[in-house]
Coordinates of C-alpha atoms in Angstrom, one line a residue:
M1 CA 44.1 9.8 -22.2
P2 CA 48.2 8.7 -22.1
V3 CA 49.6 10.9 -19.7
A4 CA 52.4 11.7 -23.3
D5 CA 49.4 13.2 -24.4
E6 CA 48.1 15.6 -22.1
P7 CA 48.3 19.5 -22.9
L8 CA 50.9 21.2 -21.0
D9 CA 49.3 22.7 -18.5
V10 CA 47.2 19.7 -17.2
L11 CA 50.7 18.0 -16.9
L12 CA 52.1 21.1 -14.7
G13 CA 48.8 21.0 -12.8
R14 CA 49.2 17.4 -11.6
A15 CA 53.0 17.5 -11.3
L16 CA 52.1 20.4 -8.5
R17 CA 49.1 18.4 -6.9
Q18 CA 52.2 15.8 -6.2
L19 CA 54.6 18.1 -5.4
R20 CA 52.0 19.7 -2.7
H21 CA 50.3 16.4 -1.8
Q22 CA 53.9 15.0 -0.8
W23 CA 55.0 18.9 1.1
G24 CA 51.6 18.3 2.9
A25 CA 52.4 14.7 4.2
G26 CA 55.6 16.3 5.4
V27 CA 54.0 19.3 7.4
G28 CA 52.2 16.5 9.0
E29 CA 54.7 15.0 10.8
V30 CA 55.4 18.5 12.4
D31 CA 51.7 18.7 13.3
L32 CA 50.7 21.7 10.9
A33 CA 48.2 22.3 8.1
P34 CA 49.9 23.0 5.2
H35 CA 48.3 26.5 5.0
Q36 CA 49.8 27.3 8.7
A37 CA 53.1 25.7 7.4
R38 CA 52.9 28.1 4.6
A39 CA 51.9 31.1 6.7
L40 CA 55.2 30.1 9.2
R41 CA 57.9 30.3 5.7
I42 CA 56.3 33.3 5.0
V43 CA 57.0 35.2 8.5
H44 CA 60.2 33.4 9.1
E45 CA 61.5 34.5 6.0
D46 CA 60.5 38.2 5.9
G47 CA 58.8 38.9 9.1
P48 CA 57.7 40.2 11.5
L49 CA 55.2 41.8 9.8
R50 CA 51.5 42.4 9.8
L51 CA 48.3 40.5 9.5
S52 CA 47.4 42.2 6.8
E53 CA 50.2 41.6 4.7
L54 CA 50.3 38.0 5.5
A55 CA 46.5 37.6 4.5
R56 CA 47.5 39.3 1.0
R57 CA 50.8 37.1 1.0
L58 CA 48.5 34.1 1.7
R59 CA 46.0 35.1 -0.9
I60 CA 43.0 35.0 1.8
V61 CA 40.9 37.0 3.9
P62 CA 42.3 39.1 6.9
R63 CA 39.9 37.2 9.6
S64 CA 41.0 33.9 7.6
A65 CA 44.7 35.2 8.5
T66 CA 44.0 36.2 12.2
E67 CA 43.1 32.0 12.8
V68 CA 45.7 31.2 10.9
A69 CA 48.0 33.3 13.2
D70 CA 46.0 32.0 16.3
A71 CA 46.9 28.9 15.6
L72 CA 50.6 29.8 15.3
Q73 CA 50.5 31.8 18.7
E74 CA 48.7 28.8 20.7
R75 CA 51.4 26.5 19.3
G76 CA 53.9 28.9 20.4
L77 CA 55.5 29.5 17.0
V78 CA 54.5 33.1 16.5
L79 CA 54.3 36.7 18.8
R80 CA 52.0 39.1 18.1
S81 CA 53.1 42.7 19.1
P82 CA 51.7 46.1 18.4
D83 CA 53.4 47.6 15.5
P84 CA 55.6 50.7 16.4
S85 CA 54.4 52.6 13.1
D86 CA 50.8 52.0 13.8
R87 CA 49.4 50.7 16.9
R88 CA 46.2 49.5 15.8
A89 CA 48.3 47.2 13.1
T90 CA 49.7 44.3 14.9
L91 CA 52.7 42.5 14.0
L92 CA 53.6 39.0 14.0
E93 CA 57.3 37.6 14.8
M94 CA 58.9 34.2 15.0
T95 CA 59.8 32.4 18.1
G96 CA 62.5 30.7 19.0
H97 CA 60.5 27.4 18.8
G98 CA 58.9 28.9 15.1
R99 CA 62.1 29.1 13.7
S100 CA 63.6 25.7 14.6
V101 CA 60.0 24.1 13.7
A102 CA 60.2 26.8 10.1
T103 CA 63.7 25.5 9.2
E104 CA 62.8 21.6 10.2
V105 CA 59.6 22.1 7.6
G106 CA 61.8 23.7 4.8
R107 CA 64.8 20.5 5.1
M108 CA 61.4 18.2 4.4
R109 CA 60.4 20.7 2.0
R110 CA 63.5 21.0 0.5
E111 CA 63.9 16.5 0.6
Q112 CA 60.8 15.9 -0.7
A113 CA 61.4 18.1 -3.2
E114 CA 64.9 16.3 -4.3
A115 CA 63.4 13.0 -4.3
F116 CA 60.8 14.2 -6.6
F117 CA 63.0 16.1 -8.8
G118 CA 65.6 13.7 -8.4
R119 CA 64.3 11.3 -10.9
L120 CA 65.2 13.6 -13.6
S121 CA 68.8 13.9 -15.4
A122 CA 71.1 16.9 -13.7
N123 CA 70.9 18.3 -17.4
D124 CA 66.3 17.5 -18.0
R125 CA 66.3 19.8 -14.1
A126 CA 68.9 22.5 -15.6
S127 CA 65.8 22.4 -18.5
L128 CA 63.1 22.3 -16.5
H129 CA 64.8 25.5 -14.3
R130 CA 65.2 27.5 -17.4
I131 CA 62.0 26.9 -18.7
L132 CA 59.9 27.9 -15.3
T133 CA 62.3 30.9 -15.0
E134 CA 61.4 32.5 -18.4
L135 CA 57.6 31.6 -18.1
L136 CA 57.6 33.0 -14.9
D137 CA 60.1 36.2 -16.3
Q138 CA 57.3 37.1 -19.1
G139 CA 54.5 36.8 -16.7
E140 CA 55.3 38.9 -13.8

């Protein structure tokens, strides 16, 4: 089936897979798996946060979030500390090195997104932004 004849959901899925593939290649440059880069971004943007919240945001089970946090901590990107409001809970927070890596990963993602969407005219990009925003606003 020619691309022009594919349903919108299939086209959107293919576009997202292509963009994720480019992002995955980029985070490989800083030696992070894509799920580790996503966790790092979440902690960078919203941390410090509990491991349980990281698991919820990543849509994974808490045990898997612990493994992700272990890998990030081993690399010196995050620190664990007791949650002052609940000593049974653990908080994750960025290290200075973690902030630098998160900033670099964010820069690479923006460059890759710019290259991906840069094939569109400014008007098409604005239209796509408007359409996606409308779809997302209706879905929440």
